[in-house]
GROMACS .gro file of C-alpha atoms in nm:
model
  429
    1MET     CA    1   0.000   0.000   0.000
    2SER     CA    2   0.141   0.335  -0.103
    3SER     CA    3   0.140   0.604   0.167
    4TYR     CA    4   0.108   0.978   0.133
    5LEU     CA    5   0.428   1.161   0.222
    6PRO     CA    6   0.458   1.371   0.539
    7GLU     CA    7   0.707   1.654   0.571
    8LYS     CA    8   1.057   1.527   0.658
    9ALA     CA    9   0.993   1.204   0.469
   10PHE     CA   10   1.323   1.065   0.349
   11VAL     CA   11   1.457   1.087  -0.004
   12VAL     CA   12   1.754   0.956  -0.205
   13CYS     CA   13   1.890   1.078  -0.537
   14THR     CA   14   2.024   0.855  -0.814
   15MET     CA   15   2.321   1.094  -0.854
   16GLN     CA   16   2.417   1.141  -0.488
   17MET     CA   17   2.775   1.083  -0.373
   18SER     CA   18   2.710   1.082   0.001
   19PRO     CA   19   2.578   0.758   0.158
   20THR     CA   20   2.325   0.952   0.367
   21LYS     CA   21   1.957   1.009   0.298
   22GLY     CA   22   1.793   1.349   0.259
   23GLN     CA   23   1.462   1.489   0.381
   24LEU     CA   24   1.170   1.654   0.202
   25LEU     CA   25   1.012   1.974   0.331
   26ALA     CA   26   0.679   2.145   0.268
   27ASP     CA   27   0.712   2.480   0.092
   28PRO     CA   28   0.499   2.746   0.268
   29ASP     CA   29   0.590   2.997  -0.003
   30ARG     CA   30   0.407   2.798  -0.268
   31ARG     CA   31   0.088   2.697  -0.086
   32ASP     CA   32  -0.115   2.736   0.231
   33ILE     CA   33  -0.055   2.442   0.465
   34SER     CA   34  -0.353   2.307   0.657
   35VAL     CA   35  -0.357   1.928   0.603
   36ILE     CA   36  -0.143   1.768   0.874
   37HIS     CA   37  -0.036   1.408   0.943
   38SER     CA   38  -0.231   1.321   1.257
   39LYS     CA   39   0.048   1.121   1.426
   40LYS     CA   40   0.364   1.294   1.310
   41GLU     CA   41   0.222   1.645   1.331
   42ALA     CA   42   0.379   1.720   0.994
   43ALA     CA   43   0.234   1.869   0.677
   44LEU     CA   44   0.142   1.623   0.403
   45LEU     CA   45   0.337   1.694   0.086
   46THR     CA   46   0.200   1.797  -0.254
   47ARG     CA   47   0.340   1.836  -0.603
   48VAL     CA   48   0.446   2.197  -0.539
   49ASP     CA   49   0.666   2.099  -0.243
   50LEU     CA   50   1.005   2.089  -0.416
   51LEU     CA   51   1.225   2.162  -0.119
   52LEU     CA   52   1.508   1.963   0.045
   53LYS     CA   53   1.640   2.016   0.396
   54ASP     CA   54   1.998   1.984   0.270
   55ASP     CA   55   2.165   1.958  -0.071
   56PHE     CA   56   2.301   1.627  -0.196
   57GLY     CA   57   2.662   1.592  -0.311
   58CYS     CA   58   2.601   1.547  -0.685
   59LYS     CA   59   2.785   1.301  -0.910
   60ASN     CA   60   2.756   1.552  -1.190
   61ASP     CA   61   2.987   1.790  -1.001
   62TRP     CA   62   3.268   1.534  -1.003
   63ARG     CA   63   3.255   1.395  -1.357
   64GLY     CA   64   3.429   1.672  -1.548
   65PRO     CA   65   3.694   1.765  -1.290
   66ILE     CA   66   3.786   1.401  -1.226
   67SER     CA   67   3.819   1.333  -1.598
   68ILE     CA   68   4.034   1.634  -1.679
   69GLY     CA   69   4.234   1.603  -1.356
   70GLY     CA   70   4.298   1.233  -1.420
   71PHE     CA   71   4.408   1.302  -1.777
   72LEU     CA   72   4.644   1.586  -1.683
   73GLY     CA   73   4.787   1.382  -1.397
   74GLY     CA   74   4.839   1.091  -1.634
   75LEU     CA   75   4.991   1.319  -1.896
   76VAL     CA   76   5.254   1.441  -1.651
   77ALA     CA   77   5.306   1.091  -1.513
   78GLY     CA   78   5.363   0.959  -1.865
   79ALA     CA   79   5.616   1.231  -1.931
   80ALA     CA   80   5.780   1.156  -1.594
   81LEU     CA   81   5.824   0.793  -1.699
   82VAL     CA   82   6.030   0.921  -1.987
   83VAL     CA   83   6.237   1.127  -1.742
   84LEU     CA   84   6.303   0.810  -1.540
   85SER     CA   85   6.503   0.673  -1.828
   86VAL     CA   86   6.759   0.952  -1.782
   87ALA     CA   87   6.709   1.048  -1.417
   88THR     CA   88   6.689   0.872  -1.085
   89LEU     CA   89   6.377   0.696  -0.962
   90GLY     CA   90   6.348   0.947  -0.677
   91VAL     CA   91   6.318   1.244  -0.911
   92GLY     CA   92   6.042   1.080  -1.113
   93ALA     CA   93   5.854   0.975  -0.800
   94ILE     CA   94   5.870   1.330  -0.661
   95VAL     CA   95   5.734   1.472  -0.988
   96ILE     CA   96   5.449   1.221  -1.004
   97GLY     CA   97   5.363   1.264  -0.635
   98ALA     CA   98   5.361   1.643  -0.657
   99CYS     CA   99   5.130   1.631  -0.960
  100ALA     CA  100   4.897   1.391  -0.780
  101VAL     CA  101   4.872   1.622  -0.477
  102VAL     CA  102   4.811   1.931  -0.690
  103ALA     CA  103   4.549   1.752  -0.903
  104THR     CA  104   4.368   1.622  -0.593
  105VAL     CA  105   4.357   1.961  -0.419
  106ALA     CA  106   4.254   2.143  -0.736
  107THR     CA  107   3.978   1.893  -0.813
  108TYR     CA  108   3.836   1.907  -0.460
  109ALA     CA  109   3.846   2.287  -0.454
  110TYR     CA  110   3.673   2.310  -0.793
  111VAL     CA  111   3.395   2.069  -0.695
  112LYS     CA  112   3.332   2.240  -0.361
  113SER     CA  113   3.310   2.583  -0.522
  114ASN     CA  114   3.080   2.463  -0.801
  115SER     CA  115   2.861   2.214  -0.615
  116THR     CA  116   2.502   2.171  -0.731
  117LYS     CA  117   2.240   2.355  -0.527
  118CYS     CA  118   1.960   2.098  -0.536
  119ASN     CA  119   1.669   2.323  -0.445
  120THR     CA  120   1.736   2.546  -0.745
  121VAL     CA  121   1.735   2.264  -1.003
  122LEU     CA  122   1.448   2.040  -0.891
  123ASN     CA  123   1.205   2.021  -1.184
  124SER     CA  124   0.878   1.858  -1.082
  125TRP     CA  125   0.707   1.570  -0.905
  126GLN     CA  126   0.616   1.283  -1.137
  127ASN     CA  127   0.323   1.046  -1.083
  128PRO     CA  128   0.129   1.251  -0.824
  129HIS     CA  129  -0.197   1.110  -0.690
  130PRO     CA  130  -0.460   1.137  -0.967
  131THR     CA  131  -0.756   1.225  -0.744
  132VAL     CA  132  -0.643   1.326  -0.392
  133SER     CA  133  -0.544   1.684  -0.317
  134PHE     CA  134  -0.416   1.859  -0.004
  135ASP     CA  135  -0.485   2.231   0.021
  136HIS     CA  136  -0.616   2.218  -0.337
  137VAL     CA  137  -0.289   2.076  -0.472
  138ALA     CA  138  -0.235   1.718  -0.595
  139ALA     CA  139  -0.091   1.494  -0.323
  140VAL     CA  140   0.228   1.293  -0.371
  141THR     CA  141   0.288   0.937  -0.248
  142GLN     CA  142   0.563   0.679  -0.222
  143THR     CA  143   0.510   0.599  -0.591
  144SER     CA  144   0.584   0.961  -0.686
  145PHE     CA  145   0.936   1.090  -0.755
  146ILE     CA  146   1.113   1.415  -0.839
  147THR     CA  147   1.311   1.488  -1.155
  148CYS     CA  148   1.620   1.707  -1.122
  149GLY     CA  149   1.776   1.939  -1.376
  150ALA     CA  150   2.121   1.802  -1.292
  151GLY     CA  151   2.012   1.465  -1.434
  152GLY     CA  152   1.912   1.262  -1.130
  153MET     CA  153   1.580   1.136  -0.997
  154LEU     CA  154   1.480   1.166  -0.630
  155GLN     CA  155   1.284   0.876  -0.479
  156PRO     CA  156   1.094   0.929  -0.150
  157PHE     CA  157   1.089   0.683   0.141
  158ILE     CA  158   0.892   0.642   0.462
  159SER     CA  159   1.124   0.384   0.620
  160PRO     CA  160   1.460   0.524   0.741
  161SER     CA  161   1.627   0.182   0.704
  162ALA     CA  162   1.517   0.144   0.341
  163ALA     CA  163   1.631   0.499   0.266
  164ASN     CA  164   1.968   0.436   0.432
  165SER     CA  165   2.021   0.115   0.237
  166ALA     CA  166   1.931   0.282  -0.092
  167ALA     CA  167   2.158   0.580  -0.020
  168ARG     CA  168   2.455   0.353   0.059
  169ARG     CA  169   2.411   0.142  -0.254
  170ILE     CA  170   2.367   0.443  -0.481
  171ALA     CA  171   2.665   0.626  -0.332
  172TRP     CA  172   2.878   0.313  -0.372
  173ALA     CA  173   2.787   0.288  -0.742
  174ASN     CA  174   2.838   0.659  -0.809
  175ARG     CA  175   3.173   0.670  -0.629
  176GLY     CA  176   3.278   0.362  -0.819
  177GLU     CA  177   3.180   0.523  -1.147
  178ILE     CA  178   3.373   0.841  -1.067
  179THR     CA  179   3.679   0.640  -0.956
  180VAL     CA  180   3.677   0.432  -1.275
  181THR     CA  181   3.641   0.750  -1.477
  182GLY     CA  182   3.946   0.901  -1.309
  183VAL     CA  183   4.154   0.586  -1.356
  184ILE     CA  184   4.063   0.560  -1.725
  185SER     CA  185   4.141   0.926  -1.784
  186PHE     CA  186   4.472   0.887  -1.600
  187MET     CA  187   4.568   0.585  -1.811
  188PHE     CA  188   4.477   0.765  -2.132
  189GLY     CA  189   4.672   1.074  -2.028
  190ALA     CA  190   4.974   0.861  -1.933
  191ALA     CA  191   4.968   0.691  -2.273
  192VAL     CA  192   4.961   1.027  -2.452
  193GLY     CA  193   5.230   1.176  -2.228
  194TYR     CA  194   5.462   0.879  -2.264
  195THR     CA  195   5.413   0.866  -2.640
  196GLY     CA  196   5.480   1.238  -2.674
  197GLY     CA  197   5.792   1.217  -2.460
  198THR     CA  198   5.943   0.922  -2.641
  199VAL     CA  199   5.852   0.963  -3.008
  200GLY     CA  200   5.720   1.317  -3.038
  201LEU     CA  201   5.405   1.526  -3.043
  202VAL     CA  202   5.285   1.393  -3.377
  203ALA     CA  203   5.275   1.042  -3.237
  204ALA     CA  204   5.100   1.173  -2.927
  205GLY     CA  205   4.839   1.332  -3.151
  206LYS     CA  206   4.788   0.999  -3.323
  207GLU     CA  207   4.748   0.834  -2.982
  208THR     CA  208   4.475   1.084  -2.899
  209ALA     CA  209   4.305   1.028  -3.234
  210ILE     CA  210   4.307   0.652  -3.177
  211GLY     CA  211   4.133   0.709  -2.844
  212ILE     CA  212   3.864   0.923  -3.006
  213ILE     CA  213   3.809   0.676  -3.290
  214GLY     CA  214   3.789   0.397  -3.033
  215ALA     CA  215   3.519   0.591  -2.850
  216TYR     CA  216   3.318   0.614  -3.171
  217ALA     CA  217   3.374   0.265  -3.302
  218ILE     CA  218   3.379   0.056  -2.983
  219TYR     CA  219   3.257   0.223  -2.667
  220ALA     CA  220   2.962   0.414  -2.810
  221PRO     CA  221   2.773   0.114  -2.950
  222ALA     CA  222   2.886  -0.110  -2.662
  223SER     CA  223   2.765   0.137  -2.399
  224TYR     CA  224   2.436   0.178  -2.583
  225GLY     CA  225   2.390  -0.200  -2.595
  226GLU     CA  226   2.475  -0.235  -2.226
  227LYS     CA  227   2.222   0.024  -2.123
  228LYS     CA  228   1.940  -0.114  -2.335
  229GLY     CA  229   2.020  -0.471  -2.227
  230MET     CA  230   2.019  -0.387  -1.857
  231ARG     CA  231   1.693  -0.197  -1.882
  232SER     CA  232   1.527  -0.477  -2.075
  233TRP     CA  233   1.643  -0.728  -1.811
  234PHE     CA  234   1.524  -0.525  -1.513
  235LYS     CA  235   1.187  -0.417  -1.652
  236SER     CA  236   0.884  -0.612  -1.536
  237ASP     CA  237   0.623  -0.773  -1.761
  238THR     CA  238   0.344  -0.579  -1.592
  239GLY     CA  239   0.515  -0.239  -1.621
  240ASP     CA  240   0.394  -0.121  -1.279
  241THR     CA  241   0.706  -0.140  -1.060
  242THR     CA  242   0.903   0.158  -0.935
  243TYR     CA  243   1.184   0.070  -1.175
  244ASP     CA  244   0.939   0.074  -1.466
  245ARG     CA  245   0.821   0.421  -1.368
  246LEU     CA  246   1.171   0.561  -1.322
  247ILE     CA  247   1.296   0.419  -1.651
  248ALA     CA  248   0.986   0.536  -1.839
  249ASN     CA  249   1.066   0.889  -1.722
  250GLN     CA  250   1.433   0.847  -1.810
  251GLU     CA  251   1.365   0.720  -2.159
  252ALA     CA  252   1.111   0.994  -2.223
  253THR     CA  253   1.387   1.253  -2.179
  254GLU     CA  254   1.643   1.065  -2.387
  255GLN     CA  255   1.665   1.121  -2.760
  256PRO     CA  256   1.763   0.849  -3.013
  257GLU     CA  257   2.138   0.794  -3.007
  258TRP     CA  258   2.210   0.481  -3.211
  259PHE     CA  259   2.442   0.563  -3.503
  260GLU     CA  260   2.411   0.934  -3.431
  261PHE     CA  261   2.750   0.962  -3.259
  262LYS     CA  262   2.619   1.193  -2.993
  263TYR     CA  263   2.491   1.144  -2.642
  264ASP     CA  264   2.227   1.379  -2.517
  265SER     CA  265   2.051   1.214  -2.226
  266PRO     CA  266   2.124   1.319  -1.867
  267ASP     CA  267   2.310   0.994  -1.798
  268ASP     CA  268   2.547   1.001  -2.098
  269ASP     CA  269   2.874   1.187  -2.081
  270PHE     CA  270   3.044   1.220  -2.417
  271ASN     CA  271   2.941   1.445  -2.701
  272PRO     CA  272   3.227   1.490  -2.950
  273ILE     CA  273   3.002   1.686  -3.186
  274ALA     CA  274   3.029   1.981  -2.949
  275LEU     CA  275   3.410   2.002  -2.957
  276GLY     CA  276   3.424   2.261  -3.236
  277LYS     CA  277   3.153   2.477  -3.082
  278GLN     CA  278   3.307   2.466  -2.735
  279THR     CA  279   3.656   2.540  -2.871
  280LYS     CA  280   3.521   2.853  -3.037
  281GLU     CA  281   3.331   2.950  -2.722
  282THR     CA  282   3.640   2.903  -2.504
  283PHE     CA  283   3.849   3.119  -2.737
  284GLN     CA  284   3.586   3.394  -2.754
  285ARG     CA  285   3.534   3.410  -2.378
  286SER     CA  286   3.909   3.427  -2.323
  287LYS     CA  287   3.914   3.728  -2.556
  288ASP     CA  288   3.631   3.884  -2.353
  289ILE     CA  289   3.832   3.843  -2.033
  290ARG     CA  290   4.137   4.007  -2.191
  291LEU     CA  291   3.914   4.289  -2.315
  292ALA     CA  292   3.773   4.342  -1.966
  293ASN     CA  293   4.127   4.370  -1.829
  294ARG     CA  294   4.215   4.618  -2.102
  295ASN     CA  295   3.907   4.825  -2.025
  296ASN     CA  296   4.015   4.842  -1.660
  297ALA     CA  297   4.341   4.993  -1.781
  298TYR     CA  298   4.148   5.244  -1.996
  299ILE     CA  299   3.945   5.349  -1.691
  300GLU     CA  300   4.262   5.417  -1.493
  301ARG     CA  301   4.402   5.624  -1.781
  302MET     CA  302   4.080   5.827  -1.790
  303MET     CA  303   4.088   5.895  -1.417
  304ASN     CA  304   4.450   6.010  -1.421
  305VAL     CA  305   4.479   6.236  -1.726
  306GLU     CA  306   4.662   6.563  -1.665
  307GLY     CA  307   4.647   6.914  -1.812
  308THR     CA  308   4.396   7.192  -1.835
  309ARG     CA  309   4.025   7.122  -1.809
  310ALA     CA  310   3.987   7.132  -2.188
  311GLN     CA  311   4.289   6.904  -2.233
  312LYS     CA  312   4.151   6.655  -1.977
  313GLU     CA  313   3.809   6.646  -2.141
  314ALA     CA  314   3.965   6.594  -2.483
  315ALA     CA  315   4.190   6.313  -2.357
  316VAL     CA  316   3.903   6.140  -2.178
  317GLU     CA  317   3.682   6.155  -2.487
  318ALA     CA  318   3.963   6.015  -2.702
  319ILE     CA  319   3.993   5.716  -2.465
  320ALA     CA  320   3.613   5.679  -2.456
  321ARG     CA  321   3.600   5.665  -2.838
  322GLU     CA  322   3.866   5.393  -2.839
  323MET     CA  323   3.678   5.191  -2.574
  324SER     CA  324   3.344   5.230  -2.755
  325LYS     CA  325   3.474   5.040  -3.057
  326THR     CA  326   3.362   4.727  -2.870
  327GLU     CA  327   3.015   4.666  -2.723
  328GLN     CA  328   3.168   4.584  -2.385
  329GLY     CA  329   3.361   4.910  -2.382
  330LYS     CA  330   3.060   5.113  -2.496
  331GLN     CA  331   2.857   4.984  -2.201
  332ILE     CA  332   3.132   5.091  -1.962
  333VAL     CA  333   3.159   5.439  -2.114
  334ASP     CA  334   2.780   5.485  -2.097
  335ALA     CA  335   2.781   5.385  -1.730
  336MET     CA  336   3.058   5.636  -1.649
  337ARG     CA  337   2.892   5.938  -1.813
  338ARG     CA  338   2.709   6.180  -1.585
  339LYS     CA  339   2.337   6.214  -1.636
  340GLY     CA  340   2.249   6.547  -1.791
  341SER     CA  341   2.594   6.668  -1.899
  342GLY     CA  342   2.706   6.333  -2.041
  343LYS     CA  343   3.062   6.407  -1.930
  344ILE     CA  344   3.306   6.170  -1.763
  345TRP     CA  345   3.455   6.332  -1.455
  346VAL     CA  346   3.826   6.289  -1.403
  347LYS     CA  347   3.966   6.176  -1.066
  348SER     CA  348   3.620   6.079  -0.942
  349ASN     CA  349   3.599   5.765  -0.728
  350LYS     CA  350   3.228   5.739  -0.804
  351THR     CA  351   3.291   5.743  -1.179
  352ARG     CA  352   3.574   5.490  -1.145
  353THR     CA  353   3.352   5.261  -0.939
  354LYS     CA  354   3.073   5.270  -1.198
  355GLY     CA  355   3.313   5.171  -1.473
  356ASN     CA  356   3.485   4.901  -1.271
  357ARG     CA  357   3.149   4.753  -1.168
  358VAL     CA  358   3.047   4.701  -1.532
  359THR     CA  359   3.392   4.563  -1.618
  360ALA     CA  360   3.377   4.319  -1.327
  361LYS     CA  361   3.035   4.201  -1.446
  362HIS     CA  362   3.171   4.139  -1.797
  363ARG     CA  363   3.472   3.953  -1.661
  364THR     CA  364   3.262   3.732  -1.433
  365GLU     CA  365   3.017   3.644  -1.711
  366ALA     CA  366   3.301   3.560  -1.947
  367ARG     CA  367   3.476   3.341  -1.690
  368THR     CA  368   3.154   3.155  -1.614
  369ALA     CA  369   3.082   3.097  -1.984
  370ARG     CA  370   3.438   2.984  -2.047
  371SER     CA  371   3.425   2.746  -1.752
  372ARG     CA  372   3.108   2.591  -1.888
  373ALA     CA  373   3.262   2.559  -2.233
  374VAL     CA  374   3.570   2.387  -2.092
  375TRP     CA  375   3.414   2.170  -1.822
  376GLY     CA  376   3.066   2.116  -1.963
  377THR     CA  377   2.715   2.152  -1.828
  378LYS     CA  378   2.408   1.934  -1.783
  379GLY     CA  379   2.170   2.221  -1.833
  380SER     CA  380   2.094   2.131  -2.195
  381GLY     CA  381   2.060   1.761  -2.128
  382PHE     CA  382   2.414   1.653  -2.219
  383THR     CA  383   2.772   1.728  -2.128
  384ASP     CA  384   2.935   1.943  -2.395
  385GLY     CA  385   3.257   2.070  -2.238
  386LEU     CA  386   3.573   2.096  -2.448
  387ALA     CA  387   3.807   1.948  -2.189
  388PHE     CA  388   3.564   1.680  -2.075
  389ASN     CA  389   3.474   1.567  -2.428
  390GLY     CA  390   3.828   1.582  -2.557
  391VAL     CA  391   3.977   1.400  -2.260
  392ALA     CA  392   3.722   1.161  -2.111
  393LEU     CA  393   3.609   1.019  -2.446
  394MET     CA  394   3.351   0.747  -2.412
  395LEU     CA  395   3.376   0.587  -2.070
  396PRO     CA  396   3.453   0.216  -2.092
  397LEU     CA  397   3.214  -0.063  -2.030
  398LEU     CA  398   3.219  -0.066  -1.650
  399VAL     CA  399   3.082   0.286  -1.624
  400THR     CA  400   2.739   0.231  -1.782
  401PRO     CA  401   2.642  -0.060  -1.551
  402LEU     CA  402   2.738   0.145  -1.244
  403ASP     CA  403   2.536   0.437  -1.373
  404GLU     CA  404   2.231   0.224  -1.450
  405TYR     CA  405   2.256   0.038  -1.119
  406THR     CA  406   2.172   0.356  -0.925
  407ILE     CA  407   1.820   0.355  -1.073
  408LYS     CA  408   1.778  -0.015  -0.998
  409ALA     CA  409   1.893   0.029  -0.636
  410ALA     CA  410   1.657   0.321  -0.575
  411ALA     CA  411   1.368   0.123  -0.726
  412ASP     CA  412   1.430  -0.200  -0.534
  413PHE     CA  413   1.442  -0.037  -0.193
  414ALA     CA  414   1.146   0.184  -0.280
  415ASP     CA  415   0.937  -0.125  -0.365
  416GLU     CA  416   1.038  -0.273  -0.030
  417ASP     CA  417   0.935   0.051   0.140
  418ILE     CA  418   0.601   0.061  -0.042
  419ALA     CA  419   0.527  -0.301   0.046
  420ASN     CA  420   0.561  -0.212   0.415
  421GLY     CA  421   0.362   0.110   0.383
  422SER     CA  422   0.044   0.192   0.570
  423SER     CA  423  -0.249   0.423   0.532
  424VAL     CA  424  -0.212   0.778   0.659
  425ALA     CA  425  -0.469   0.961   0.868
  426SER     CA  426  -0.476   1.336   0.846
  427THR     CA  427  -0.634   1.639   1.007
  428SER     CA  428  -0.707   1.985   0.871
  429HIS     CA  429  -0.643   2.309   1.057
   0.00000   0.00000   0.00000
């Protein structure tokens, strides 16, 4: 029997890295709350209650950094192996160890500073109760689940033991997937680094090309077959299990991928088609950052011109004309001009601050866009980062089963939880 969900019911996410369960909260900003669980004295949840007590550590945060970090670490390690042929073992070990420490610290810092904020990316409840409403909003039950913009699905639980078991299994699979990803990237980077150090950059380029062709010719169809085979095996004949519901939602968001050489579902991680686009985006955003730095220098020149009043005004306008040749510079000049007179005052902290504020905004936007181009994003349904696509390639055959297992684990423990469910009495205030 499927129960309605009270506030602080437990929840697990198919992309969580931590082996601990989360909790669901009612959202008083989105509805009036009057229907209360009679025993737990907690609000009963509805489809507008998309609020978690705490964020989950998301697997999506780790994929790109681990891949690029593993590759770069392997690249240096491969080159260090070449050094070992002419240097002592101790020198090579120090180089490899130092690179490992730097890569680990950098990866952890990047993930912590860019961690997914769950409450901002939760999409909607799926499979709400078709007839029962609380406070004029459709109720949700143990058979409902939440879809997340980061790519995961959040399954609710009543039983803390079932939620704990599901969280541990899912975290184990996701950590395993991330570890395998890092090892594979390290091995690929080491192969490229060693090849480049022994027989030259051309050979290293060929090594990289072989990896990309291998991703197309071997891993892409194999991963596709693995995923479809596992889903076919786990699906029930009746089509009414939790796994059936989760997979139906997953497949509804996935586009056809066979023989298309691109991967655009939330659970796939390699899209080589985007390499050209992301390379161009990375280059353009780097230019924008350099332009922002140059505009900062222009502002300082404006604020420190010398001479008579007429000479200062003429010098400032000459700099303003030069800046206005770009859209970014024109916005800064417009922000610095005084309302009414339209003049830019020299040696004015207020004027300098206005200009620097716009420049800082441009620089931040450019850095964010460049980071997304390099590392990738799940916002459009697939990962399309330059570094991630060019380095990670198609993850080998162990990765897909680990990824798919998270859905199976969530479903199995949810079915156990539902089987032990009970009816819920409620009161209205």
